[in-house]
Coordinates of C-alpha atoms and ligand atoms in Angstrom, one line a residue:
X1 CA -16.8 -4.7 30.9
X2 CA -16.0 -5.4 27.5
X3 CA -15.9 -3.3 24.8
X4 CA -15.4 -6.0 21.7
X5 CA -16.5 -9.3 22.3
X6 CA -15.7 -12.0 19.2
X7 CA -16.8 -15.7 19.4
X8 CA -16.3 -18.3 16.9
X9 CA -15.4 -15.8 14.2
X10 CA -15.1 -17.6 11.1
X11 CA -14.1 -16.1 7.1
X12 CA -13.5 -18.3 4.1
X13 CA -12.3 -17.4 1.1
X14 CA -13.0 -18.8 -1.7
X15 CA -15.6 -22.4 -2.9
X16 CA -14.8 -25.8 -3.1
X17 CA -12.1 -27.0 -3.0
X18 CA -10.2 -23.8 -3.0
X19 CA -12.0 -23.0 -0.1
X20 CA -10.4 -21.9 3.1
X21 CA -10.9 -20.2 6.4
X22 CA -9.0 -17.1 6.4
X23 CA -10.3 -16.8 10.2
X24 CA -11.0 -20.1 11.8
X25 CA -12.9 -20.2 14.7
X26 CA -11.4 -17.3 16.2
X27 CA -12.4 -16.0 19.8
X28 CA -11.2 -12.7 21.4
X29 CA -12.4 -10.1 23.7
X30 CA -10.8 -6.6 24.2
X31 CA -12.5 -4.9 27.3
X32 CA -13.3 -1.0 27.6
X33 CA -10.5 0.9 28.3
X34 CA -7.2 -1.7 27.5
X35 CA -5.0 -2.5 24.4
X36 CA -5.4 -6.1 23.3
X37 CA -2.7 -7.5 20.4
X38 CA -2.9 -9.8 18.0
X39 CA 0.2 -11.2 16.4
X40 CA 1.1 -13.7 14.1
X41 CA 3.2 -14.1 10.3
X42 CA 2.1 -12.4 7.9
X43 CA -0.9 -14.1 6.2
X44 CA -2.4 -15.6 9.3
X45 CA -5.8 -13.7 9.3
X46 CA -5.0 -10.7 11.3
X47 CA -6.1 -7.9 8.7
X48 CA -9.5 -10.2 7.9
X49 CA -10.1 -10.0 11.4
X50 CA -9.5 -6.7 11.4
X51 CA -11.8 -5.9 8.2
X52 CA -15.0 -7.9 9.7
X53 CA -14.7 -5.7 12.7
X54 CA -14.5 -2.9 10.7
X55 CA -17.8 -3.7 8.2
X56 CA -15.3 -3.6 5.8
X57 CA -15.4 -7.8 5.0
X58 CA -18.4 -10.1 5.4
X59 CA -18.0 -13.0 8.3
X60 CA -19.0 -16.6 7.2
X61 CA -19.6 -17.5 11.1
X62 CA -19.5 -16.4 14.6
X63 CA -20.9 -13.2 16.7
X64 CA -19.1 -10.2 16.7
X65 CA -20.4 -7.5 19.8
X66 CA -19.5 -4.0 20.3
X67 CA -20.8 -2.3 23.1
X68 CA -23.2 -5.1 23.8
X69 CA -24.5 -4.7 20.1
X70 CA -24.2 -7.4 17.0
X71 CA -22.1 -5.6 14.5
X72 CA -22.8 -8.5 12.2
X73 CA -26.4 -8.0 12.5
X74 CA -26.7 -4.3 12.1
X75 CA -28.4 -2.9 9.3
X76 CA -29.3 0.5 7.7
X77 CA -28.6 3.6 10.1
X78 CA -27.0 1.5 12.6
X79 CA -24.7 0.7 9.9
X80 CA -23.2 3.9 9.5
X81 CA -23.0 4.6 13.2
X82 CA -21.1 1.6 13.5
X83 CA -18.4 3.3 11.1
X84 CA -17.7 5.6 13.3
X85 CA -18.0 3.7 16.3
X86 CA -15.0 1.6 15.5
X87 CA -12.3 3.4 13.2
X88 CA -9.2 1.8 11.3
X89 CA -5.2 3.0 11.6
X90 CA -3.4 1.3 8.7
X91 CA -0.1 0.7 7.8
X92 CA 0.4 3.3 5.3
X93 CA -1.2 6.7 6.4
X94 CA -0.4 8.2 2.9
X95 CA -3.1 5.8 1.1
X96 CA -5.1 6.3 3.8
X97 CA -5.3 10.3 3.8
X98 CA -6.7 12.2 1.1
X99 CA -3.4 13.7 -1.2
X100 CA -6.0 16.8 -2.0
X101 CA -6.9 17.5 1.2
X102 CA -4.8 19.9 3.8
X103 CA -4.6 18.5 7.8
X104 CA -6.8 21.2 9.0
X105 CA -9.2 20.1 6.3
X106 CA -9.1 16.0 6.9
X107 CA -9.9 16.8 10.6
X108 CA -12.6 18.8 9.7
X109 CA -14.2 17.0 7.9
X110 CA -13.9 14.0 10.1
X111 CA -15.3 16.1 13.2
X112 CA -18.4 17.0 10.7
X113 CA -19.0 13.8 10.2
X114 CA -19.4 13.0 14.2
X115 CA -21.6 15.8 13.7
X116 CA -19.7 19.2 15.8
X117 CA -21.9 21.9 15.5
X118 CA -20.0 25.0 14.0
X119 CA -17.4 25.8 11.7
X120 CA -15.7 27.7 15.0
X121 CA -15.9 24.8 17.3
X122 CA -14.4 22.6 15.0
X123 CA -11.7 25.3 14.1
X124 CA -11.0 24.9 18.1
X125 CA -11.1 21.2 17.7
X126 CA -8.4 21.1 15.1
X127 CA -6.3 22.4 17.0
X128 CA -7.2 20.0 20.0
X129 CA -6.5 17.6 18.0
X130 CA -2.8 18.2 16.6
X131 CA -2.2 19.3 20.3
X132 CA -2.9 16.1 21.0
X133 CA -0.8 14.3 18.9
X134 CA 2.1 16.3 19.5
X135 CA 2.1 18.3 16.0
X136 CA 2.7 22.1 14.9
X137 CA -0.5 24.2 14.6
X138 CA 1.4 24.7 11.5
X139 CA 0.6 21.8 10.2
X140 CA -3.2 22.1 9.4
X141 CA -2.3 23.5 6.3
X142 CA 0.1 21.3 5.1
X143 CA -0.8 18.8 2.7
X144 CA 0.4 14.8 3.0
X145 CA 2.9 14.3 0.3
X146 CA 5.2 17.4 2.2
X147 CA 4.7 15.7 5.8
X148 CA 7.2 12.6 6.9
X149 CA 5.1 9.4 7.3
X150 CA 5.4 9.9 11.3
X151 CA 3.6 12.9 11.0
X152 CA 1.3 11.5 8.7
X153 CA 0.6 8.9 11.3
X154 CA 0.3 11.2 13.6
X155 CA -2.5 12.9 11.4
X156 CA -4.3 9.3 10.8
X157 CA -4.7 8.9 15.1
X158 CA -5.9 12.1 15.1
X159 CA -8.5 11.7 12.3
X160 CA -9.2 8.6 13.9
X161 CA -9.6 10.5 17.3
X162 CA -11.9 13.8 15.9
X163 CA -14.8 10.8 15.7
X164 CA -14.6 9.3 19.3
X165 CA -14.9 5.8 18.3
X166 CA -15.9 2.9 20.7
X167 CA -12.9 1.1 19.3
X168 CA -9.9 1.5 17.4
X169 CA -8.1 -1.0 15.2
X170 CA -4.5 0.3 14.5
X171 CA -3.0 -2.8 11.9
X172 CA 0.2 -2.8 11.6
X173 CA 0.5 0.9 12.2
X174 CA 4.4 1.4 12.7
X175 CA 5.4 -1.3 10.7
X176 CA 6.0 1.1 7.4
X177 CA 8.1 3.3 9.6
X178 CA 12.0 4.0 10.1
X179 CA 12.8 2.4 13.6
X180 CA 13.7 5.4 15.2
X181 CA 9.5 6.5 14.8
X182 CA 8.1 3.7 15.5
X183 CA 9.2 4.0 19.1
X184 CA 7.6 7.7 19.0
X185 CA 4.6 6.8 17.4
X186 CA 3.6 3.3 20.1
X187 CA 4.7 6.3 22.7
X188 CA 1.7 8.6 21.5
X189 CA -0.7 6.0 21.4
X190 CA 0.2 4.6 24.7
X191 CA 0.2 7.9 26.1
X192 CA -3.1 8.6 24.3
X193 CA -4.8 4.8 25.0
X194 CA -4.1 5.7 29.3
X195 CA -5.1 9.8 28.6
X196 CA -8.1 9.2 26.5
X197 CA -8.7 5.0 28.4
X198 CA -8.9 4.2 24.5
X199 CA -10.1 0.2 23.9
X200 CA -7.4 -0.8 20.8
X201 CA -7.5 -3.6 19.4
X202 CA -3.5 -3.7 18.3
X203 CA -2.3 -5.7 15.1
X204 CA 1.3 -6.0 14.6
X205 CA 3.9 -8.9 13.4
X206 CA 6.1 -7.9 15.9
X207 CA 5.7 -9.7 19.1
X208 CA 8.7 -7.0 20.9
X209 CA 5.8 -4.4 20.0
X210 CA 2.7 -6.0 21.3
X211 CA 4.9 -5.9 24.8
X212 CA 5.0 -2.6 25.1
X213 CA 1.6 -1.3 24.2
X214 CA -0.3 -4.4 25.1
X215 CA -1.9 -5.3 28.3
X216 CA -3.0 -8.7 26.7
X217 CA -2.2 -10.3 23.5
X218 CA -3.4 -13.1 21.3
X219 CA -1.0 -15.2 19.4
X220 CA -2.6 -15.9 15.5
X221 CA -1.4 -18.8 13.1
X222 CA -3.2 -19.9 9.7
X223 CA -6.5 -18.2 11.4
X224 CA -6.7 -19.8 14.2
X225 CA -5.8 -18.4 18.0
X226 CA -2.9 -20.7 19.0
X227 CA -2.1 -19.0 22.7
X228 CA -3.7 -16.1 24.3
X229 CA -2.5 -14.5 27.6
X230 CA -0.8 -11.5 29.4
X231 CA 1.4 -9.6 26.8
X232 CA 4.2 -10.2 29.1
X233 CA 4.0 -13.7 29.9
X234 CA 3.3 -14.6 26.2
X235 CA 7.1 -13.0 25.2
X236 CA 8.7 -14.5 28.4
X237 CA 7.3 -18.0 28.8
X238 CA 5.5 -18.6 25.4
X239 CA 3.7 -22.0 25.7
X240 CA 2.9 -22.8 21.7
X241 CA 5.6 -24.0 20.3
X242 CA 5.0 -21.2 17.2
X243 CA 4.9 -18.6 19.8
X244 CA 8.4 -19.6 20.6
X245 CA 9.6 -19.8 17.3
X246 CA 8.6 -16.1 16.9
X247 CA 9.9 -15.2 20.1
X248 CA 13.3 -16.5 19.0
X249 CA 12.5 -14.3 15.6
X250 CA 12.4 -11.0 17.8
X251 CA 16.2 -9.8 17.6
X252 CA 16.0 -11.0 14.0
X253 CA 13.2 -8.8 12.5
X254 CA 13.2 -6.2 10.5
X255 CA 17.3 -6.6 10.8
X256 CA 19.2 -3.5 12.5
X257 CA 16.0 -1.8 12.5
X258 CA 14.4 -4.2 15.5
X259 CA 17.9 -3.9 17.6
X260 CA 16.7 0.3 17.4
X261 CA 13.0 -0.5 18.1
X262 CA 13.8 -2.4 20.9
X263 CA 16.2 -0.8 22.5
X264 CA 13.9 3.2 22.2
X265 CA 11.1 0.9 23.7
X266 CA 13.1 -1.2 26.6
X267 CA 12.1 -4.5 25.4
Ligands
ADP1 P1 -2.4 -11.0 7.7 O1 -3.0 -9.7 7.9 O2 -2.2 -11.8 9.0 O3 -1.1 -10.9 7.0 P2 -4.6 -11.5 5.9 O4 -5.8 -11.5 6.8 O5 -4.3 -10.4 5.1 O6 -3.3 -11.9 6.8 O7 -4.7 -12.8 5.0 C1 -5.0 -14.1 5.5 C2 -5.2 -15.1 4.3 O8 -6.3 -14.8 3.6 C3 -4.0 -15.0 3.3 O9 -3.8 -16.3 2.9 C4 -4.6 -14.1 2.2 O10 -4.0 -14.4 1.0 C5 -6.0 -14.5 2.2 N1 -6.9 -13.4 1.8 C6 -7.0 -12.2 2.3 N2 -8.0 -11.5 1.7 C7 -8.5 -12.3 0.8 C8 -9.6 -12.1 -0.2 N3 -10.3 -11.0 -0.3 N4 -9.8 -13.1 -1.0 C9 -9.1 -14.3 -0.9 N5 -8.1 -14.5 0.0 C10 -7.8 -13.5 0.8
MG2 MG1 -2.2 -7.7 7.5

């Protein structure tokens, strides 16, 4: 069963002659209950992908289903179900969290919003929820600027969690992170993904991080899909010859910090 199902996604920016497609023609399913990856360079589509599954960018083409529903379609009520039925993980958790708001607070909030009954229950939820994660029940009343940006990420999944989405899209969620967190943050969410069978639909530029926490990945170039396949077989026999190319970029991204990465993660 899948969970997202996208066909023929297109996006294009811009009129004219200026006009491109951001996301050409882009096909990709992630069923219930697995990670799916998409990788590619940095301007290849990934985060407009990303957006239109979020309802946070209009498509120019294709069908986009969640659940068996037509995000693209919905309208009104459905609309604002649909923002909590798929939530977003970005890069940098400290834009992402409110500076004025405590943990205990930003959870609350976002388990009042998926509509927990009392002030008490979600009081017990908080604390579910850092549990979860693997923080201090300290922590709820810290704010972000005196927490590292692991623990801030930390915060973001469990945010993310407190409204049991359908789907999460985590973009580029560790890339903003020293090396030796990155490995303990994909841990969580791999941990979490089998725990809580999660469906994530994983966005990185880092093909030796799509191995680990992918089951099946899709390979993205100038918006278009150029491979698609088993996460492992994709980083051991890559077909497209720009698959290979950033295979053969793994030891060199991101410098020393990659060697680190991949050696806490046993790529
Ligand atoms: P990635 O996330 O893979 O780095 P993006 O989806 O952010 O790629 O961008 C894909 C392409 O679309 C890039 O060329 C980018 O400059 C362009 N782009 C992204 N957003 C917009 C926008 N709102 N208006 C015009 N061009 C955009
Ligand atoms: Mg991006």
């Amino acid at each position: 069963m899948a969970e997202l199902v996208i066909e023929d996604l297109v996006v294009t920016f811009g009129t004219g002659r200026t006009a491109f497609n951001a996301v050409d023609r882009v096909s990709l399913t992630v069923p219930r209950g697995s990670v799916v990856g998409l990788v590619g360079e940095s301007g290849s589509g990934k985060s407009t992908l990303a957006r239109v599954v979020a309802g946070m960018q209009t498509a120019s083409g294709g069908t986009v289903m969640l659940g068996g529903q037509d995000l693209l379609a919905t309208r009104g009520r459905d609309r604002r179900k649909r923002a909590t039925d798929v939530q977003m993980i970005f890069q940098d958790p400290f834009s992402s969290l409110n500076p004025r708001m405590t943990v205990g607070e930003t959870l609350d909030e976002a388990l009042a919003t998926h509509g927990s009954a009392s002030a008490k229950s979600r009081a017990a939820s908080v604390r579910e929820l850092l549990e979860l994660v693997r923080l201090k029940s300290g922590v709820v009343d810290q704010y972000p600027a005196h927490m590292s940006g692991g623990m801030r990420q930390r915060v973001a999944i469990a945010r993310c969690l407190a409204v049991r989405p359908r789907l999460i899209v985590a973009d580029e969620i560790t890339s903003a992170l020293d090396a030796s967190v990155q490995g303990a943050v994909l841990n969580l969410l791999r941990d979490l993904q089998r725990e809580l069978e999660l469906s994530v639909l994983f966005i990185t530029h880092n093909l030796a991080v799509v191995r680990y926490i992918a089951d099946r990945t899709a390979v993205m170039r100038r918006g278009a899909v150029v491979e698609e396949g088993e996460s492992d077989t994709i980083v051991r026999e890559p077909r497209h010859p720009y698959t290979q190319e950033l295979v053969a970029a793994i030891p060199r991204i991101e410098n020393a910090g990659t060697d680190r990465l991949l050696r806490t993660i046993g790529a």
